């Protein structure tokens, strides 16, 4: 009788062990699936949705909002380049619209920290290409500021190479600057 109880007990213990192993495996698999799902959602789905939202904002001309979202994405896809692109587009629109804040914007750009590889002080830009950045002292202060902002934006886009439409914008900026100069000199 004792032998039979020992055998029954051993069978029950083996069955319980097998059941525990199966349950443990199911729980481990479920936990792994949850972790994978969380990682996919936080590292792929959400950043992808935010990237798409920022792209839509670029298309709508809401460059500042797009820049903020791209900046939050850090190293996702081409977010660092897209951040710079959106910033440059925002500055270009301010130059084109002759934004009343241009003077304040130029102060920020001219005092940008040395860590910011994309910000180039106006004095350095004039050394790089005197013809491109020369401003006539008889021009209105507004024209000078607009041309100075165009110079900053030109430098940003030129530094992007063939990223998106940066090369085309470099050409457009040069033409727009030339139009301001031509208007100042009466088309001479």
GROMACS .gro file of C-alpha atoms in nm:
model
  188
    1UNK     CA    1   0.000   0.000   0.000
    2UNK     CA    2   0.278   0.243   0.086
    3UNK     CA    3   0.448   0.160  -0.240
    4UNK     CA    4   0.132   0.231  -0.431
    5UNK     CA    5   0.087   0.567  -0.254
    6UNK     CA    6   0.446   0.654  -0.331
    7UNK     CA    7   0.387   0.573  -0.701
    8UNK     CA    8   0.062   0.776  -0.706
    9UNK     CA    9   0.236   1.062  -0.527
   10UNK     CA   10   0.528   1.045  -0.773
   11UNK     CA   11   0.284   1.049  -1.068
   12UNK     CA   12   0.097   1.346  -0.920
   13UNK     CA   13   0.423   1.530  -0.854
   14UNK     CA   14   0.539   1.461  -1.212
   15UNK     CA   15   0.204   1.580  -1.349
   16UNK     CA   16   0.220   1.894  -1.131
   17UNK     CA   17   0.579   1.960  -1.241
   18UNK     CA   18   0.478   1.920  -1.606
   19UNK     CA   19   0.181   2.153  -1.550
   20UNK     CA   20   0.404   2.411  -1.377
   21UNK     CA   21   0.654   2.390  -1.663
   22UNK     CA   22   0.378   2.449  -1.920
   23UNK     CA   23   0.229   2.739  -1.723
   24UNK     CA   24   0.576   2.888  -1.670
   25UNK     CA   25   0.647   2.862  -2.042
   26UNK     CA   26   0.317   3.028  -2.129
   27UNK     CA   27   0.377   3.311  -1.880
   28UNK     CA   28   0.733   3.363  -2.008
   29UNK     CA   29   0.610   3.368  -2.369
   30UNK     CA   30   0.333   3.613  -2.278
   31UNK     CA   31   0.581   3.840  -2.096
   32UNK     CA   32   0.819   3.827  -2.392
   33UNK     CA   33   0.534   3.913  -2.627
   34UNK     CA   34   0.434   4.209  -2.408
   35UNK     CA   35   0.793   4.337  -2.397
   36UNK     CA   36   0.831   4.299  -2.775
   37UNK     CA   37   0.499   4.474  -2.834
   38UNK     CA   38   0.595   4.763  -2.606
   39UNK     CA   39   0.932   4.798  -2.779
   40UNK     CA   40   0.779   4.790  -3.128
   41UNK     CA   41   0.515   5.044  -3.032
   42UNK     CA   42   0.757   5.282  -2.857
   43UNK     CA   43   1.051   5.247  -3.096
   44UNK     CA   44   0.877   5.202  -3.431
   45UNK     CA   45   0.503   5.276  -3.437
   46UNK     CA   46   0.490   5.595  -3.229
   47UNK     CA   47   0.807   5.749  -3.380
   48UNK     CA   48   0.682   5.652  -3.727
   49UNK     CA   49   0.349   5.822  -3.665
   50UNK     CA   50   0.522   6.131  -3.527
   51UNK     CA   51   0.761   6.140  -3.823
   52UNK     CA   52   0.465   6.121  -4.062
   53UNK     CA   53   0.292   6.400  -3.869
   54UNK     CA   54   0.602   6.617  -3.895
   55UNK     CA   55   0.621   6.546  -4.271
   56UNK     CA   56   0.258   6.656  -4.305
   57UNK     CA   57   0.336   6.974  -4.113
   58UNK     CA   58   0.626   7.044  -4.352
   59UNK     CA   59   0.391   7.007  -4.648
   60UNK     CA   60   0.143   7.243  -4.481
   61UNK     CA   61   0.417   7.503  -4.427
   62UNK     CA   62   0.409   7.468  -4.048
   63UNK     CA   63   0.786   7.449  -4.025
   64UNK     CA   64   0.831   7.540  -3.659
   65UNK     CA   65   0.594   7.264  -3.543
   66UNK     CA   66   0.760   7.015  -3.780
   67UNK     CA   67   1.104   7.113  -3.647
   68UNK     CA   68   0.992   7.050  -3.288
   69UNK     CA   69   0.859   6.703  -3.367
   70UNK     CA   70   1.166   6.607  -3.571
   71UNK     CA   71   1.389   6.726  -3.286
   72UNK     CA   72   1.201   6.507  -3.037
   73UNK     CA   73   1.258   6.205  -3.264
   74UNK     CA   74   1.636   6.243  -3.217
   75UNK     CA   75   1.804   5.970  -3.425
   76UNK     CA   76   1.493   5.818  -3.582
   77UNK     CA   77   1.547   5.788  -3.960
   78UNK     CA   78   1.673   6.125  -4.088
   79UNK     CA   79   1.521   6.329  -3.801
   80UNK     CA   80   1.841   6.530  -3.731
   81UNK     CA   81   1.862   6.641  -4.095
   82UNK     CA   82   1.487   6.699  -4.111
   83UNK     CA   83   1.512   6.916  -3.799
   84UNK     CA   84   1.774   7.136  -3.966
   85UNK     CA   85   1.573   7.144  -4.288
   86UNK     CA   86   1.254   7.252  -4.108
   87UNK     CA   87   1.449   7.521  -3.918
   88UNK     CA   88   1.597   7.654  -4.240
   89UNK     CA   89   1.255   7.653  -4.409
   90UNK     CA   90   1.108   7.850  -4.116
   91UNK     CA   91   1.387   8.108  -4.143
   92UNK     CA   92   1.344   8.128  -4.521
   93UNK     CA   93   0.973   8.204  -4.478
   94UNK     CA   94   1.058   8.475  -4.225
   95UNK     CA   95   1.299   8.632  -4.475
   96UNK     CA   96   1.048   8.607  -4.759
   97UNK     CA   97   0.769   8.763  -4.552
   98UNK     CA   98   1.000   9.028  -4.406
   99UNK     CA   99   0.896   8.916  -4.059
  100UNK     CA  100   0.909   9.204  -3.809
  101UNK     CA  101   1.119   8.984  -3.579
  102UNK     CA  102   1.410   8.954  -3.826
  103UNK     CA  103   1.636   9.176  -3.615
  104UNK     CA  104   1.582   8.956  -3.307
  105UNK     CA  105   1.627   8.640  -3.516
  106UNK     CA  106   1.957   8.770  -3.652
  107UNK     CA  107   2.081   8.847  -3.301
  108UNK     CA  108   2.010   8.487  -3.200
  109UNK     CA  109   2.174   8.351  -3.514
  110UNK     CA  110   2.480   8.573  -3.478
  111UNK     CA  111   2.519   8.476  -3.112
  112UNK     CA  112   2.462   8.104  -3.167
  113UNK     CA  113   2.681   7.877  -2.959
  114UNK     CA  114   2.997   7.730  -3.104
  115UNK     CA  115   2.849   7.378  -3.068
  116UNK     CA  116   2.588   7.452  -3.332
  117UNK     CA  117   2.764   7.341  -3.649
  118UNK     CA  118   2.493   7.484  -3.871
  119UNK     CA  119   2.492   7.840  -3.734
  120UNK     CA  120   2.760   8.054  -3.895
  121UNK     CA  121   2.814   8.411  -3.778
  122UNK     CA  122   2.767   8.676  -4.046
  123UNK     CA  123   3.131   8.784  -4.025
  124UNK     CA  124   3.249   8.433  -4.114
  125UNK     CA  125   3.003   8.414  -4.401
  126UNK     CA  126   3.137   8.739  -4.544
  127UNK     CA  127   3.491   8.597  -4.538
  128UNK     CA  128   3.378   8.283  -4.726
  129UNK     CA  129   3.228   8.467  -5.021
  130UNK     CA  130   3.253   8.847  -5.017
  131UNK     CA  131   3.046   8.890  -5.335
  132UNK     CA  132   2.764   8.671  -5.205
  133UNK     CA  133   2.732   8.842  -4.866
  134UNK     CA  134   2.820   9.207  -4.939
  135UNK     CA  135   2.549   9.451  -4.833
  136UNK     CA  136   2.542   9.812  -4.959
  137UNK     CA  137   2.543  10.063  -4.672
  138UNK     CA  138   2.290  10.282  -4.858
  139UNK     CA  139   2.027  10.006  -4.842
  140UNK     CA  140   1.743  10.033  -4.599
  141UNK     CA  141   1.798   9.865  -4.264
  142UNK     CA  142   1.513   9.627  -4.347
  143UNK     CA  143   1.676   9.520  -4.676
  144UNK     CA  144   2.007   9.467  -4.498
  145UNK     CA  145   1.843   9.250  -4.235
  146UNK     CA  146   1.650   9.050  -4.492
  147UNK     CA  147   1.969   8.991  -4.694
  148UNK     CA  148   2.155   8.893  -4.378
  149UNK     CA  149   1.885   8.640  -4.289
  150UNK     CA  150   1.892   8.509  -4.647
  151UNK     CA  151   2.268   8.464  -4.602
  152UNK     CA  152   2.215   8.251  -4.292
  153UNK     CA  153   1.947   8.043  -4.461
  154UNK     CA  154   2.161   8.006  -4.774
  155UNK     CA  155   2.444   7.868  -4.558
  156UNK     CA  156   2.209   7.623  -4.384
  157UNK     CA  157   2.071   7.487  -4.710
  158UNK     CA  158   2.411   7.479  -4.879
  159UNK     CA  159   2.538   7.265  -4.591
  160UNK     CA  160   2.262   7.011  -4.659
  161UNK     CA  161   2.392   6.921  -5.003
  162UNK     CA  162   2.132   6.722  -5.195
  163UNK     CA  163   1.902   6.663  -4.897
  164UNK     CA  164   1.541   6.701  -5.013
  165UNK     CA  165   1.515   7.022  -5.220
  166UNK     CA  166   1.799   7.207  -5.042
  167UNK     CA  167   2.003   7.253  -5.360
  168UNK     CA  168   1.704   7.409  -5.538
  169UNK     CA  169   1.638   7.636  -5.242
  170UNK     CA  170   2.001   7.754  -5.253
  171UNK     CA  171   1.941   7.866  -5.611
  172UNK     CA  172   1.607   8.025  -5.525
  173UNK     CA  173   1.761   8.214  -5.234
  174UNK     CA  174   2.037   8.348  -5.458
  175UNK     CA  175   1.776   8.469  -5.706
  176UNK     CA  176   1.560   8.626  -5.436
  177UNK     CA  177   1.862   8.805  -5.290
  178UNK     CA  178   1.954   8.930  -5.637
  179UNK     CA  179   1.601   9.067  -5.680
  180UNK     CA  180   1.638   9.268  -5.358
  181UNK     CA  181   1.971   9.408  -5.479
  182UNK     CA  182   1.828   9.481  -5.824
  183UNK     CA  183   1.531   9.663  -5.668
  184UNK     CA  184   1.769   9.868  -5.456
  185UNK     CA  185   1.973   9.974  -5.759
  186UNK     CA  186   1.668  10.019  -5.979
  187UNK     CA  187   1.746   9.716  -6.194
  188UNK     CA  188   2.094   9.839  -6.292
   0.00000   0.00000   0.00000
